[in-house]
Amino acid sequence: MNLHYLDAALARVHPAWENVLSGASVAPGLQAIDSALAQLSDAGHTIFPPRPLIFNALSFTAPADVRVVILGQDPYHGTGEAMGLSFSVPEGVRIPPSLRNIYKELASDLCSGQPGSGDLSGWARQGVLLLNSVLTVEEDKAASHARLGWQTVTDALIDTVNRDSPGCVFLLWGNYAQGKAERIDRARHLVLCAPHPSPLSAHRGFFGSRPFSQANAWLAARQRGTVSWCHAVGMSDLF
């Protein structure tokens, strides 16, 4: 593909995703997104995450090695927050409210102590695909790129995991993420739905849903190992 704005991001993608992004159903849309982002950037708009991190979720593991998928909607739109992983912020950045609630549920479910940071790269390195449905956003304008065409790209990524992973857990938090459930083969994968961890909805059933222990139990039963949820964010196991 001959891309301009997205070239640095594509250079960091795990090779196993390249056929998806260059496929006939995805490449034309990606080309259109690239042109739109280049025009916005040239016009002086600030776009998050930084260009090399737009496909960060795809840099850690191949589709066949994905063990858990956590779907978000679009990146954080504050300066320095978005890093190309859903719900994650870089080391040293204040932990956003939804991630704070994710950590509260994690502590209730599996861990003790306080997380060291909001950087979830340690999860990604273990086969947790932290994927937003929309991969870019304009500074201080939530959902500003919702109509740019990213959903076609990220739906193809979800479909690839659905097809290539031998069995993984999809954590679908909130109505938007749960709208992707129809794409998932429940005969092969586990789908766990709960309200969004936002302060507006976490008390409606996200708290107490125990997604992390359920995911590990399901993975272990299928000889796919477990995710070290606690240690990867600087917490300790309860047991």
PDB file of C-alpha atoms in Angstrom:
ATOM      1  CA  MET A   1       0.000   0.000   0.000  1.00  0.00           C
ATOM      2  CA  ASN A   2       1.151   3.502  -0.812  1.00  0.00           C
ATOM      3  CA  LEU A   3       0.226   5.383   2.347  1.00  0.00           C
ATOM      4  CA  HIS A   4       1.532   8.666   3.685  1.00  0.00           C
ATOM      5  CA  TYR A   5       0.105   9.469   7.095  1.00  0.00           C
ATOM      6  CA  LEU A   6      -0.112   5.859   8.302  1.00  0.00           C
ATOM      7  CA  ASP A   7       3.244   4.608   7.043  1.00  0.00           C
ATOM      8  CA  ALA A   8       5.044   4.871  10.387  1.00  0.00           C
ATOM      9  CA  ALA A   9       2.185   3.058  12.121  1.00  0.00           C
ATOM     10  CA  LEU A  10       2.111   0.240   9.583  1.00  0.00           C
ATOM     11  CA  ALA A  11       5.851  -0.286   9.993  1.00  0.00           C
ATOM     12  CA  ARG A  12       5.233  -1.439  13.582  1.00  0.00           C
ATOM     13  CA  VAL A  13       2.429  -3.922  12.820  1.00  0.00           C
ATOM     14  CA  HIS A  14       3.061  -7.621  13.492  1.00  0.00           C
ATOM     15  CA  PRO A  15       3.600  -9.281  10.071  1.00  0.00           C
ATOM     16  CA  ALA A  16       0.661 -11.641  10.592  1.00  0.00           C
ATOM     17  CA  TRP A  17      -1.784  -8.702  10.354  1.00  0.00           C
ATOM     18  CA  GLU A  18      -0.369  -7.330   7.103  1.00  0.00           C
ATOM     19  CA  ASN A  19      -2.493  -9.510   4.823  1.00  0.00           C
ATOM     20  CA  VAL A  20      -5.632  -8.242   6.553  1.00  0.00           C
ATOM     21  CA  LEU A  21      -4.715  -4.585   6.132  1.00  0.00           C
ATOM     22  CA  SER A  22      -3.684  -5.049   2.507  1.00  0.00           C
ATOM     23  CA  GLY A  23      -6.702  -7.191   1.594  1.00  0.00           C
ATOM     24  CA  ALA A  24      -9.226  -6.172  -1.027  1.00  0.00           C
ATOM     25  CA  SER A  25     -11.961  -5.472   1.523  1.00  0.00           C
ATOM     26  CA  VAL A  26      -9.777  -3.235   3.721  1.00  0.00           C
ATOM     27  CA  ALA A  27      -7.066  -1.537   1.637  1.00  0.00           C
ATOM     28  CA  PRO A  28      -9.306   0.947  -0.265  1.00  0.00           C
ATOM     29  CA  GLY A  29     -10.885   2.151   2.963  1.00  0.00           C
ATOM     30  CA  LEU A  30      -7.501   2.426   4.622  1.00  0.00           C
ATOM     31  CA  GLN A  31      -6.261   4.478   1.679  1.00  0.00           C
ATOM     32  CA  ALA A  32      -9.207   6.857   2.086  1.00  0.00           C
ATOM     33  CA  ILE A  33      -8.561   7.165   5.828  1.00  0.00           C
ATOM     34  CA  ASP A  34      -4.894   7.868   5.157  1.00  0.00           C
ATOM     35  CA  SER A  35      -5.779  10.678   2.749  1.00  0.00           C
ATOM     36  CA  ALA A  36      -8.272  12.185   5.190  1.00  0.00           C
ATOM     37  CA  LEU A  37      -5.784  12.104   8.064  1.00  0.00           C
ATOM     38  CA  ALA A  38      -3.062  13.673   5.926  1.00  0.00           C
ATOM     39  CA  GLN A  39      -5.399  16.502   4.918  1.00  0.00           C
ATOM     40  CA  LEU A  40      -6.444  17.126   8.516  1.00  0.00           C
ATOM     41  CA  SER A  41      -2.842  17.117   9.682  1.00  0.00           C
ATOM     42  CA  ASP A  42      -1.760  19.479   6.902  1.00  0.00           C
ATOM     43  CA  ALA A  43      -4.584  21.824   7.920  1.00  0.00           C
ATOM     44  CA  GLY A  44      -3.177  22.039  11.420  1.00  0.00           C
ATOM     45  CA  HIS A  45      -5.460  19.622  13.271  1.00  0.00           C
ATOM     46  CA  THR A  46      -3.867  17.648  16.097  1.00  0.00           C
ATOM     47  CA  ILE A  47      -4.633  13.928  15.838  1.00  0.00           C
ATOM     48  CA  PHE A  48      -4.253  11.292  18.541  1.00  0.00           C
ATOM     49  CA  PRO A  49      -2.635   8.872  19.102  1.00  0.00           C
ATOM     50  CA  PRO A  50       0.784   9.889  17.714  1.00  0.00           C
ATOM     51  CA  ARG A  51       1.238   8.578  14.194  1.00  0.00           C
ATOM     52  CA  PRO A  52       3.548   5.621  15.015  1.00  0.00           C
ATOM     53  CA  LEU A  53       1.087   4.336  17.646  1.00  0.00           C
ATOM     54  CA  ILE A  54      -2.134   4.257  15.625  1.00  0.00           C
ATOM     55  CA  PHE A  55      -1.836   0.484  15.082  1.00  0.00           C
ATOM     56  CA  ASN A  56      -0.116  -0.161  18.408  1.00  0.00           C
ATOM     57  CA  ALA A  57      -2.678  -2.830  19.334  1.00  0.00           C
ATOM     58  CA  LEU A  58      -1.437  -4.880  16.367  1.00  0.00           C
ATOM     59  CA  SER A  59       2.248  -4.682  17.215  1.00  0.00           C
ATOM     60  CA  PHE A  60       2.382  -7.215  20.047  1.00  0.00           C
ATOM     61  CA  THR A  61       0.945 -10.487  18.785  1.00  0.00           C
ATOM     62  CA  ALA A  62      -0.399 -12.385  15.786  1.00  0.00           C
ATOM     63  CA  PRO A  63      -4.154 -13.000  15.352  1.00  0.00           C
ATOM     64  CA  ALA A  64      -3.711 -16.718  16.080  1.00  0.00           C
ATOM     65  CA  ASP A  65      -2.041 -15.908  19.407  1.00  0.00           C
ATOM     66  CA  VAL A  66      -4.723 -13.539  20.688  1.00  0.00           C
ATOM     67  CA  ARG A  67      -6.142 -14.881  23.958  1.00  0.00           C
ATOM     68  CA  VAL A  68      -8.366 -12.000  25.078  1.00  0.00           C
ATOM     69  CA  VAL A  69      -9.959  -9.104  23.194  1.00  0.00           C
ATOM     70  CA  ILE A  70     -11.001  -5.935  25.022  1.00  0.00           C
ATOM     71  CA  LEU A  71     -12.932  -3.638  22.717  1.00  0.00           C
ATOM     72  CA  GLY A  72     -13.057   0.109  23.156  1.00  0.00           C
ATOM     73  CA  GLN A  73     -14.794   2.771  21.081  1.00  0.00           C
ATOM     74  CA  ASP A  74     -12.258   5.476  20.207  1.00  0.00           C
ATOM     75  CA  PRO A  75      -8.982   6.844  21.612  1.00  0.00           C
ATOM     76  CA  TYR A  76      -8.659   9.307  24.460  1.00  0.00           C
ATOM     77  CA  HIS A  77      -8.744  12.836  23.063  1.00  0.00           C
ATOM     78  CA  GLY A  78      -6.651  14.601  25.730  1.00  0.00           C
ATOM     79  CA  THR A  79      -3.030  15.548  25.176  1.00  0.00           C
ATOM     80  CA  GLY A  80      -0.620  12.717  25.966  1.00  0.00           C
ATOM     81  CA  GLU A  81      -3.284  10.123  26.774  1.00  0.00           C
ATOM     82  CA  ALA A  82      -3.874   7.969  23.675  1.00  0.00           C
ATOM     83  CA  MET A  83      -1.306   5.266  22.965  1.00  0.00           C
ATOM     84  CA  GLY A  84      -3.124   3.004  20.513  1.00  0.00           C
ATOM     85  CA  LEU A  85      -4.353   0.529  23.141  1.00  0.00           C
ATOM     86  CA  SER A  86      -7.957   0.644  24.320  1.00  0.00           C
ATOM     87  CA  PHE A  87      -8.345   2.043  27.864  1.00  0.00           C
ATOM     88  CA  SER A  88      -4.551   2.401  28.249  1.00  0.00           C
ATOM     89  CA  VAL A  89      -2.504   5.560  28.908  1.00  0.00           C
ATOM     90  CA  PRO A  90       1.283   5.960  28.944  1.00  0.00           C
ATOM     91  CA  GLU A  91       3.376   5.670  32.079  1.00  0.00           C
ATOM     92  CA  GLY A  92       3.114   8.842  34.158  1.00  0.00           C
ATOM     93  CA  VAL A  93      -0.262   9.943  32.770  1.00  0.00           C
ATOM     94  CA  ARG A  94      -3.141  10.271  35.229  1.00  0.00           C
ATOM     95  CA  ILE A  95      -5.344   7.164  35.147  1.00  0.00           C
ATOM     96  CA  PRO A  96      -8.684   8.008  33.464  1.00  0.00           C
ATOM     97  CA  PRO A  97     -11.982   7.244  35.257  1.00  0.00           C
ATOM     98  CA  SER A  98     -12.960   4.174  33.192  1.00  0.00           C
ATOM     99  CA  LEU A  99      -9.549   2.578  33.668  1.00  0.00           C
ATOM    100  CA  ARG A 100      -9.710   3.394  37.375  1.00  0.00           C
ATOM    101  CA  ASN A 101     -12.926   1.377  37.524  1.00  0.00           C
ATOM    102  CA  ILE A 102     -11.337  -1.464  35.544  1.00  0.00           C
ATOM    103  CA  TYR A 103      -8.587  -1.552  38.155  1.00  0.00           C
ATOM    104  CA  LYS A 104     -11.170  -1.554  40.972  1.00  0.00           C
ATOM    105  CA  GLU A 105     -12.837  -4.597  39.450  1.00  0.00           C
ATOM    106  CA  LEU A 106      -9.462  -6.235  38.878  1.00  0.00           C
ATOM    107  CA  ALA A 107      -8.569  -5.701  42.528  1.00  0.00           C
ATOM    108  CA  SER A 108     -11.890  -7.164  43.639  1.00  0.00           C
ATOM    109  CA  ASP A 109     -11.484 -10.114  41.294  1.00  0.00           C
ATOM    110  CA  LEU A 110      -7.825 -11.113  41.436  1.00  0.00           C
ATOM    111  CA  CYS A 111      -5.363  -8.574  42.796  1.00  0.00           C
ATOM    112  CA  SER A 112      -4.192  -6.606  45.794  1.00  0.00           C
ATOM    113  CA  GLY A 113      -2.370  -3.296  46.011  1.00  0.00           C
ATOM    114  CA  GLN A 114      -2.449  -0.317  43.680  1.00  0.00           C
ATOM    115  CA  PRO A 115      -1.541  -0.355  39.976  1.00  0.00           C
ATOM    116  CA  GLY A 116       1.765   1.208  39.086  1.00  0.00           C
ATOM    117  CA  SER A 117       0.419   3.087  36.072  1.00  0.00           C
ATOM    118  CA  GLY A 118      -2.293   3.117  33.431  1.00  0.00           C
ATOM    119  CA  ASP A 119      -0.050   1.515  30.811  1.00  0.00           C
ATOM    120  CA  LEU A 120      -1.611  -1.790  29.738  1.00  0.00           C
ATOM    121  CA  SER A 121       1.235  -2.852  27.442  1.00  0.00           C
ATOM    122  CA  GLY A 122       1.957  -5.705  29.844  1.00  0.00           C
ATOM    123  CA  TRP A 123      -1.449  -7.156  29.011  1.00  0.00           C
ATOM    124  CA  ALA A 124      -0.888  -6.674  25.277  1.00  0.00           C
ATOM    125  CA  ARG A 125       2.393  -8.588  25.447  1.00  0.00           C
ATOM    126  CA  GLN A 126       0.476 -11.599  26.766  1.00  0.00           C
ATOM    127  CA  GLY A 127      -1.947 -11.779  23.853  1.00  0.00           C
ATOM    128  CA  VAL A 128      -4.594  -9.313  25.031  1.00  0.00           C
ATOM    129  CA  LEU A 129      -5.791  -7.352  21.991  1.00  0.00           C
ATOM    130  CA  LEU A 130      -6.701  -3.874  23.253  1.00  0.00           C
ATOM    131  CA  LEU A 131      -8.564  -2.680  20.179  1.00  0.00           C
ATOM    132  CA  ASN A 132     -10.605   0.461  19.669  1.00  0.00           C
ATOM    133  CA  SER A 133     -13.239   0.398  16.941  1.00  0.00           C
ATOM    134  CA  VAL A 134     -12.070   3.829  15.747  1.00  0.00           C
ATOM    135  CA  LEU A 135      -8.298   4.269  15.815  1.00  0.00           C
ATOM    136  CA  THR A 136      -7.868   8.050  15.673  1.00  0.00           C
ATOM    137  CA  VAL A 137      -9.464  11.162  17.142  1.00  0.00           C
ATOM    138  CA  GLU A 138      -8.965  14.916  16.991  1.00  0.00           C
ATOM    139  CA  GLU A 139      -7.648  16.727  20.054  1.00  0.00           C
ATOM    140  CA  ASP A 140     -10.420  17.578  22.547  1.00  0.00           C
ATOM    141  CA  LYS A 141     -13.145  16.324  20.180  1.00  0.00           C
ATOM    142  CA  ALA A 142     -14.498  12.960  21.314  1.00  0.00           C
ATOM    143  CA  ALA A 143     -15.710  10.665  18.509  1.00  0.00           C
ATOM    144  CA  SER A 144     -14.583  13.207  15.915  1.00  0.00           C
ATOM    145  CA  HIS A 145     -13.356  10.455  13.565  1.00  0.00           C
ATOM    146  CA  ALA A 146     -16.335   8.155  14.042  1.00  0.00           C
ATOM    147  CA  ARG A 147     -17.328   8.597  10.396  1.00  0.00           C
ATOM    148  CA  LEU A 148     -13.876   8.339   8.890  1.00  0.00           C
ATOM    149  CA  GLY A 149     -14.333   4.666   7.967  1.00  0.00           C
ATOM    150  CA  TRP A 150     -12.275   2.967  10.666  1.00  0.00           C
ATOM    151  CA  GLN A 151     -15.041   0.512  11.566  1.00  0.00           C
ATOM    152  CA  THR A 152     -14.578  -1.377   8.304  1.00  0.00           C
ATOM    153  CA  VAL A 153     -10.911  -1.846   9.148  1.00  0.00           C
ATOM    154  CA  THR A 154     -11.379  -2.868  12.766  1.00  0.00           C
ATOM    155  CA  ASP A 155     -14.323  -5.150  11.986  1.00  0.00           C
ATOM    156  CA  ALA A 156     -11.979  -7.006   9.624  1.00  0.00           C
ATOM    157  CA  LEU A 157      -9.457  -7.308  12.460  1.00  0.00           C
ATOM    158  CA  ILE A 158     -12.134  -8.741  14.767  1.00  0.00           C
ATOM    159  CA  ASP A 159     -13.190 -11.160  12.033  1.00  0.00           C
ATOM    160  CA  THR A 160      -9.588 -12.282  11.643  1.00  0.00           C
ATOM    161  CA  VAL A 161      -9.243 -13.078  15.342  1.00  0.00           C
ATOM    162  CA  ASN A 162     -12.604 -14.841  15.232  1.00  0.00           C
ATOM    163  CA  ARG A 163     -11.302 -17.016  12.399  1.00  0.00           C
ATOM    164  CA  ASP A 164      -7.636 -17.536  13.307  1.00  0.00           C
ATOM    165  CA  SER A 165      -7.500 -17.725  17.090  1.00  0.00           C
ATOM    166  CA  PRO A 166      -8.084 -21.277  18.342  1.00  0.00           C
ATOM    167  CA  GLY A 167     -10.191 -19.858  21.155  1.00  0.00           C
ATOM    168  CA  CYS A 168     -10.183 -16.562  23.010  1.00  0.00           C
ATOM    169  CA  VAL A 169     -12.262 -14.446  25.374  1.00  0.00           C
ATOM    170  CA  PHE A 170     -14.050 -11.335  24.118  1.00  0.00           C
ATOM    171  CA  LEU A 171     -14.721  -8.799  26.887  1.00  0.00           C
ATOM    172  CA  LEU A 172     -17.507  -6.591  25.555  1.00  0.00           C
ATOM    173  CA  TRP A 173     -18.142  -3.696  27.913  1.00  0.00           C
ATOM    174  CA  GLY A 174     -21.026  -1.388  27.057  1.00  0.00           C
ATOM    175  CA  ASN A 175     -23.566  -1.294  24.262  1.00  0.00           C
ATOM    176  CA  TYR A 176     -21.136  -0.204  21.580  1.00  0.00           C
ATOM    177  CA  ALA A 177     -18.744  -3.110  22.137  1.00  0.00           C
ATOM    178  CA  GLN A 178     -21.650  -5.536  22.502  1.00  0.00           C
ATOM    179  CA  GLY A 179     -22.797  -4.539  19.033  1.00  0.00           C
ATOM    180  CA  LYS A 180     -19.832  -6.569  17.742  1.00  0.00           C
ATOM    181  CA  ALA A 181     -21.028  -9.782  19.420  1.00  0.00           C
ATOM    182  CA  GLU A 182     -22.771 -11.014  16.277  1.00  0.00           C
ATOM    183  CA  ARG A 183     -19.377 -11.253  14.554  1.00  0.00           C
ATOM    184  CA  ILE A 184     -18.082 -13.779  17.093  1.00  0.00           C
ATOM    185  CA  ASP A 185     -18.409 -17.568  16.871  1.00  0.00           C
ATOM    186  CA  ARG A 186     -19.544 -18.504  20.378  1.00  0.00           C
ATOM    187  CA  ALA A 187     -18.929 -22.177  19.651  1.00  0.00           C
ATOM    188  CA  ARG A 188     -15.180 -21.409  19.651  1.00  0.00           C
ATOM    189  CA  HIS A 189     -14.849 -18.276  21.771  1.00  0.00           C
ATOM    190  CA  LEU A 190     -16.162 -17.023  25.106  1.00  0.00           C
ATOM    191  CA  VAL A 191     -18.105 -13.750  25.036  1.00  0.00           C
ATOM    192  CA  LEU A 192     -18.471 -11.911  28.350  1.00  0.00           C
ATOM    193  CA  CYS A 193     -20.743  -8.870  28.273  1.00  0.00           C
ATOM    194  CA  ALA A 194     -21.036  -6.228  30.997  1.00  0.00           C
ATOM    195  CA  PRO A 195     -21.884  -2.537  31.304  1.00  0.00           C
ATOM    196  CA  HIS A 196     -19.164  -0.065  30.381  1.00  0.00           C
ATOM    197  CA  PRO A 197     -16.661   0.724  33.172  1.00  0.00           C
ATOM    198  CA  SER A 198     -17.423   4.443  32.864  1.00  0.00           C
ATOM    199  CA  PRO A 199     -18.484   6.106  36.139  1.00  0.00           C
ATOM    200  CA  LEU A 200     -21.893   6.587  34.493  1.00  0.00           C
ATOM    201  CA  SER A 201     -22.544   2.852  34.185  1.00  0.00           C
ATOM    202  CA  ALA A 202     -20.002   0.802  36.169  1.00  0.00           C
ATOM    203  CA  HIS A 203     -22.392   0.374  39.119  1.00  0.00           C
ATOM    204  CA  ARG A 204     -25.024  -1.186  36.827  1.00  0.00           C
ATOM    205  CA  GLY A 205     -23.213  -4.494  36.651  1.00  0.00           C
ATOM    206  CA  PHE A 206     -19.602  -3.937  35.627  1.00  0.00           C
ATOM    207  CA  PHE A 207     -18.548  -4.069  39.249  1.00  0.00           C
ATOM    208  CA  GLY A 208     -18.849  -7.663  40.383  1.00  0.00           C
ATOM    209  CA  SER A 209     -18.752  -9.124  36.853  1.00  0.00           C
ATOM    210  CA  ARG A 210     -15.334 -10.770  37.500  1.00  0.00           C
ATOM    211  CA  PRO A 211     -14.186 -10.789  33.872  1.00  0.00           C
ATOM    212  CA  PHE A 212     -10.525 -11.434  34.598  1.00  0.00           C
ATOM    213  CA  SER A 213     -10.900 -14.599  36.646  1.00  0.00           C
ATOM    214  CA  GLN A 214     -13.554 -15.900  34.233  1.00  0.00           C
ATOM    215  CA  ALA A 215     -11.245 -15.294  31.280  1.00  0.00           C
ATOM    216  CA  ASN A 216      -8.347 -17.093  32.946  1.00  0.00           C
ATOM    217  CA  ALA A 217     -10.491 -20.060  33.977  1.00  0.00           C
ATOM    218  CA  TRP A 218     -11.788 -20.466  30.419  1.00  0.00           C
ATOM    219  CA  LEU A 219      -8.310 -20.153  28.875  1.00  0.00           C
ATOM    220  CA  ALA A 220      -6.769 -22.584  31.353  1.00  0.00           C
ATOM    221  CA  ALA A 221      -9.472 -25.171  30.664  1.00  0.00           C
ATOM    222  CA  ARG A 222      -8.492 -25.057  26.994  1.00  0.00           C
ATOM    223  CA  GLN A 223      -4.744 -25.250  27.617  1.00  0.00           C
ATOM    224  CA  ARG A 224      -4.202 -21.668  26.434  1.00  0.00           C
ATOM    225  CA  GLY A 225      -2.456 -20.561  29.607  1.00  0.00           C
ATOM    226  CA  THR A 226      -3.589 -17.589  31.667  1.00  0.00           C
ATOM    227  CA  VAL A 227      -3.017 -13.846  31.600  1.00  0.00           C
ATOM    228  CA  SER A 228      -0.990 -12.357  34.447  1.00  0.00           C
ATOM    229  CA  TRP A 229      -3.401  -9.465  34.867  1.00  0.00           C
ATOM    230  CA  CYS A 230      -2.048  -8.288  38.229  1.00  0.00           C
ATOM    231  CA  HIS A 231       1.727  -8.330  37.863  1.00  0.00           C
ATOM    232  CA  ALA A 232       1.554  -6.710  34.420  1.00  0.00           C
ATOM    233  CA  VAL A 233       0.194  -3.514  35.998  1.00  0.00           C
ATOM    234  CA  GLY A 234       2.251  -3.610  39.191  1.00  0.00           C
ATOM    235  CA  MET A 235      -0.270  -5.357  41.466  1.00  0.00           C
ATOM    236  CA  SER A 236      -0.012  -8.643  43.377  1.00  0.00           C
ATOM    237  CA  ASP A 237      -2.124 -11.782  43.080  1.00  0.00           C
ATOM    238  CA  LEU A 238      -4.649 -12.300  45.867  1.00  0.00           C
ATOM    239  CA  PHE A 239      -4.043 -16.058  45.908  1.00  0.00           C
TER     240      PHE A 239
END
